[in-house]
Amino acid sequence: MTSEVVRTARLVLRPPHPDDADAVWRACQDPDVQRWITALPVPYTRADAADFVGVIAPAARARGTGMLAVVEADGELVGSAGIDRFADEQLGPAIGYWTAPQARGRGYAAEAARALADWALELGAPRVHLVADVRNTASQAVARRAGFTQEGVLRSALPYRDGTRGDAAMFARLPGD
Ligand SMILES: CC(C)(COP(=O)(O)OP(=O)(O)OC[C@H]1O[C@@H](n2cnc3c(N)ncnc32)[C@H](O)[C@@H]1OP(=O)(O)O)[C@@H](O)C(=O)NCCC(=O)NCCS
């Protein structure tokens, strides 16, 4: 999976380059990205972006358990989408995404999520899941648009930065969905 590239009608999901760090840094200043992706360091520094493109994403691919991609449309970086935990025999691989604020509302996140799920299911994953905060209506709409079905609510499954926790909507796609 080290150099895997997934293409859709409008998008290319490819491994990040060092040159992507600036666009990643800018997008990750967005309050919604910082609010909903609780694993993101806050404040999000240029060093964090360099780490994402140069260390975190290559390491995820090198482990062979998934891929962390940047999403390009018309040659511009418009977001990021990833899939990991291919080895999880119970829940199947997990998908995550963000879209840069200036590129939202064009269906990019849903197109990327659908393509990653298709790719994983074609590789033989029995199911693909994604977890969204119950208050993150945008992400839940993306999941539905990408062909996922909500299966339930995982209570107190999300750790927030302030030490409190929140509920998560569990979505999944199976082969044939
Ligand atoms: C959630 C997010 C990825 C959506 O990106 P996007 O590229 O604008 O999404 P899309 O254009 O593919 O939209 C897909 C669906 O979501 C809906 N949607 C997108 N943003 C929305 C919003 N802010 N509020 C409500 N619905 C929204 C779209 O209308 C569309 O719905 P439809 O299928 O009914 O037409 C983006 O807002 C984001 O990066 N948020 C912060 C990070 C985040 O929440 N990541 C997910 C963590 S689980």
Short mmCIF file of C-alpha atoms and ligand atoms in Angstrom, two decimals:
data_model
loop_
_atom_site.label_atom_id
_atom_site.label_comp_id
_atom_site.label_asym_id
_atom_site.label_seq_id
_atom_site.Cartn_x
_atom_site.Cartn_y
_atom_site.Cartn_z
CA MET A 1 0.00 0.00 0.00
CA THR A 2 3.08 2.23 0.16
CA SER A 3 2.51 4.01 -3.14
CA GLU A 4 -1.17 3.18 -3.69
CA VAL A 5 -3.16 5.82 -5.56
CA VAL A 6 -6.95 5.76 -5.80
CA ARG A 7 -8.64 7.73 -8.58
CA THR A 8 -12.26 8.80 -8.88
CA ALA A 9 -14.10 10.84 -11.50
CA ARG A 10 -12.80 14.10 -10.03
CA LEU A 11 -10.21 13.17 -7.41
CA VAL A 12 -6.81 11.63 -6.95
CA LEU A 13 -6.05 10.13 -3.51
CA ARG A 14 -2.29 9.88 -3.36
CA PRO A 15 0.55 9.67 -0.83
CA PRO A 16 1.43 13.12 0.58
CA HIS A 17 4.62 14.88 -0.61
CA PRO A 18 6.73 17.20 1.56
CA ASP A 19 5.40 20.05 -0.64
CA ASP A 20 1.87 19.39 0.69
CA ALA A 21 2.77 20.46 4.24
CA ASP A 22 1.75 24.08 3.76
CA ALA A 23 -1.73 23.25 2.41
CA VAL A 24 -2.24 20.67 5.16
CA TRP A 25 -1.18 23.21 7.79
CA ARG A 26 -3.61 25.84 6.43
CA ALA A 27 -6.57 23.44 6.29
CA CYS A 28 -5.89 22.15 9.79
CA GLN A 29 -6.21 25.67 11.26
CA ASP A 30 -9.95 25.33 10.56
CA PRO A 31 -11.99 25.19 13.78
CA ASP A 32 -14.20 22.35 12.49
CA VAL A 33 -11.20 20.19 11.60
CA GLN A 34 -9.78 20.87 15.07
CA ARG A 35 -13.13 20.28 16.76
CA TRP A 36 -14.04 16.99 15.15
CA ILE A 37 -10.67 15.34 14.62
CA THR A 38 -9.75 15.03 18.23
CA ALA A 39 -6.47 13.24 17.53
CA LEU A 40 -5.17 16.39 15.80
CA PRO A 41 -2.68 18.38 17.89
CA VAL A 42 -4.01 21.83 18.88
CA PRO A 43 -2.49 24.31 18.23
CA TYR A 44 -1.63 22.68 14.91
CA THR A 45 1.86 23.83 13.95
CA ARG A 46 3.87 23.72 10.72
CA ALA A 47 5.96 21.01 12.38
CA ASP A 48 2.77 18.97 12.89
CA ALA A 49 1.94 19.29 9.18
CA ALA A 50 5.49 18.32 8.20
CA ASP A 51 5.18 15.33 10.54
CA PHE A 52 1.88 14.30 8.93
CA VAL A 53 3.21 14.34 5.37
CA GLY A 54 6.74 13.13 6.15
CA VAL A 55 6.33 10.64 8.99
CA ILE A 56 2.74 9.74 9.98
CA ALA A 57 1.36 9.07 6.48
CA PRO A 58 4.43 7.16 5.20
CA ALA A 59 4.50 5.07 8.40
CA ALA A 60 0.81 4.18 8.10
CA ARG A 61 1.39 3.01 4.53
CA ALA A 62 4.59 1.17 5.44
CA ARG A 63 2.74 -0.82 8.13
CA GLY A 64 0.61 -2.19 5.30
CA THR A 65 -2.59 -1.82 7.29
CA GLY A 66 -4.04 1.10 5.37
CA MET A 67 -3.26 4.39 3.73
CA LEU A 68 -3.40 8.05 4.62
CA ALA A 69 -3.83 10.08 1.44
CA VAL A 70 -4.14 13.66 0.40
CA VAL A 71 -7.05 14.38 -1.91
CA GLU A 72 -6.41 16.39 -5.06
CA ALA A 73 -8.94 17.96 -7.43
CA ASP A 74 -7.70 19.76 -10.55
CA GLY A 75 -4.16 19.53 -9.17
CA GLU A 76 -5.08 21.33 -5.90
CA LEU A 77 -4.96 19.75 -2.46
CA VAL A 78 -8.59 19.82 -1.28
CA GLY A 79 -8.50 17.43 1.65
CA SER A 80 -7.27 14.26 3.20
CA ALA A 81 -8.81 10.82 3.46
CA GLY A 82 -7.50 7.71 5.07
CA ILE A 83 -8.28 4.12 5.79
CA ASP A 84 -6.62 2.02 8.44
CA ARG A 85 -6.92 -1.13 10.55
CA PHE A 86 -7.24 -3.60 7.70
CA ALA A 87 -6.37 -6.28 10.22
CA ASP A 88 -9.44 -5.60 12.41
CA GLU A 89 -11.43 -8.77 11.86
CA GLN A 90 -14.44 -7.58 13.83
CA LEU A 91 -15.13 -4.01 12.69
CA GLY A 92 -13.09 -4.04 9.47
CA PRO A 93 -10.99 -1.08 8.33
CA ALA A 94 -11.90 2.46 9.45
CA ILE A 95 -12.24 5.53 7.24
CA GLY A 96 -11.58 9.18 8.13
CA TYR A 97 -11.51 12.46 6.18
CA TRP A 98 -11.41 16.23 6.16
CA THR A 99 -11.99 18.74 3.40
CA ALA A 100 -10.24 22.12 3.30
CA PRO A 101 -12.79 24.87 4.12
CA GLN A 102 -12.59 26.51 0.68
CA ALA A 103 -13.36 23.19 -1.06
CA ARG A 104 -16.40 22.11 0.97
CA GLY A 105 -19.88 21.47 -0.37
CA ARG A 106 -18.76 19.96 -3.67
CA GLY A 107 -19.10 16.32 -2.69
CA TYR A 108 -15.37 15.72 -2.39
CA ALA A 109 -15.41 14.03 1.04
CA ALA A 110 -18.22 11.68 0.04
CA GLU A 111 -16.51 10.83 -3.26
CA ALA A 112 -13.23 10.11 -1.47
CA ALA A 113 -14.89 8.04 1.29
CA ARG A 114 -16.86 6.02 -1.25
CA ALA A 115 -13.73 5.33 -3.29
CA LEU A 116 -11.73 4.21 -0.25
CA ALA A 117 -14.55 1.93 0.88
CA ASP A 118 -14.90 0.46 -2.65
CA TRP A 119 -11.16 -0.11 -2.75
CA ALA A 120 -11.10 -1.89 0.62
CA LEU A 121 -14.16 -4.04 -0.16
CA GLU A 122 -12.63 -5.03 -3.51
CA LEU A 123 -9.48 -6.07 -1.62
CA GLY A 124 -11.67 -8.42 0.43
CA ALA A 125 -12.53 -6.47 3.57
CA PRO A 126 -15.75 -7.97 4.99
CA ARG A 127 -16.96 -4.52 6.08
CA VAL A 128 -15.66 -0.95 6.28
CA HIS A 129 -16.70 1.36 9.08
CA LEU A 130 -16.52 4.98 10.08
CA VAL A 131 -17.27 6.70 13.32
CA ALA A 132 -18.62 10.25 13.56
CA ASP A 133 -19.51 12.34 16.58
CA VAL A 134 -23.31 12.30 17.01
CA ARG A 135 -23.21 16.13 16.76
CA ASN A 136 -21.14 16.12 13.55
CA THR A 137 -24.06 16.23 11.12
CA ALA A 138 -21.80 17.11 8.17
CA SER A 139 -19.71 13.98 8.61
CA GLN A 140 -22.82 11.82 9.02
CA ALA A 141 -24.19 13.22 5.76
CA VAL A 142 -20.88 12.39 4.08
CA ALA A 143 -21.11 8.82 5.38
CA ARG A 144 -24.64 8.36 4.02
CA ARG A 145 -23.73 9.92 0.69
CA ALA A 146 -20.77 7.49 0.49
CA GLY A 147 -23.13 4.51 0.85
CA PHE A 148 -22.69 3.82 4.55
CA THR A 149 -25.56 2.82 6.84
CA GLN A 150 -25.78 3.86 10.47
CA GLU A 151 -25.69 0.82 12.71
CA GLY A 152 -26.00 2.42 16.10
CA VAL A 153 -24.56 4.80 18.63
CA LEU A 154 -21.45 3.99 20.62
CA ARG A 155 -22.00 5.69 23.94
CA SER A 156 -19.09 7.64 25.44
CA ALA A 157 -16.75 6.30 22.76
CA LEU A 158 -15.05 9.59 21.85
CA PRO A 159 -12.39 11.09 24.10
CA TYR A 160 -12.27 14.90 23.89
CA ARG A 161 -9.22 17.02 24.60
CA ASP A 162 -10.70 18.43 27.80
CA GLY A 163 -11.03 14.97 29.33
CA THR A 164 -14.79 14.62 28.75
CA ARG A 165 -16.25 12.07 26.35
CA GLY A 166 -19.02 11.98 23.76
CA ASP A 167 -21.21 9.58 21.82
CA ALA A 168 -20.32 8.35 18.34
CA ALA A 169 -22.49 7.25 15.43
CA MET A 170 -21.21 4.00 13.96
CA PHE A 171 -21.58 3.63 10.19
CA ALA A 172 -20.60 0.69 7.98
CA ARG A 173 -20.64 -0.49 4.39
CA LEU A 174 -20.68 -4.15 3.44
CA PRO A 175 -19.92 -5.71 0.04
CA GLY A 176 -23.01 -5.11 -2.10
CA ASP A 177 -24.12 -1.99 -0.20
C1 LIG B 1 -17.39 16.84 7.14
C2 LIG B 1 -16.61 17.37 5.96
C3 LIG B 1 -15.46 16.37 5.65
C4 LIG B 1 -17.54 17.49 4.74
O1 LIG B 1 -16.73 17.75 3.60
P1 LIG B 1 -17.38 18.13 2.19
O2 LIG B 1 -16.34 17.80 1.15
O3 LIG B 1 -17.92 19.50 2.24
O4 LIG B 1 -18.60 17.10 2.11
P2 LIG B 1 -19.44 16.71 0.80
O5 LIG B 1 -19.47 17.93 -0.10
O6 LIG B 1 -18.91 15.42 0.28
O7 LIG B 1 -20.89 16.51 1.39
C5 LIG B 1 -21.51 15.24 1.47
C6 LIG B 1 -22.84 15.45 2.15
O8 LIG B 1 -22.62 16.13 3.40
C7 LIG B 1 -23.41 17.30 3.47
N1 LIG B 1 -22.68 18.31 4.21
C8 LIG B 1 -21.42 18.76 3.97
N2 LIG B 1 -21.13 19.73 4.85
C9 LIG B 1 -22.22 19.88 5.65
C10 LIG B 1 -22.53 20.73 6.75
N3 LIG B 1 -21.62 21.60 7.22
N4 LIG B 1 -23.72 20.59 7.36
C11 LIG B 1 -24.63 19.68 6.92
N5 LIG B 1 -24.40 18.85 5.86
C12 LIG B 1 -23.21 18.96 5.24
C13 LIG B 1 -23.59 17.69 2.03
O9 LIG B 1 -24.71 18.54 1.86
C14 LIG B 1 -23.80 16.35 1.39
O10 LIG B 1 -25.09 15.90 1.72
P3 LIG B 1 -26.06 15.25 0.63
O11 LIG B 1 -25.46 13.91 0.33
O12 LIG B 1 -27.35 15.16 1.36
O13 LIG B 1 -26.04 16.16 -0.55
C15 LIG B 1 -16.02 18.78 6.24
O14 LIG B 1 -17.03 19.64 6.69
C16 LIG B 1 -14.88 18.76 7.25
O15 LIG B 1 -13.71 18.62 6.87
N6 LIG B 1 -15.24 18.88 8.55
C17 LIG B 1 -14.24 18.88 9.61
C18 LIG B 1 -13.54 17.53 9.77
C19 LIG B 1 -14.51 16.39 10.04
O16 LIG B 1 -15.57 16.57 10.64
N7 LIG B 1 -14.11 15.18 9.60
C20 LIG B 1 -14.89 13.99 9.84
C21 LIG B 1 -14.57 13.43 11.18
S1 LIG B 1 -15.57 11.95 11.50
#
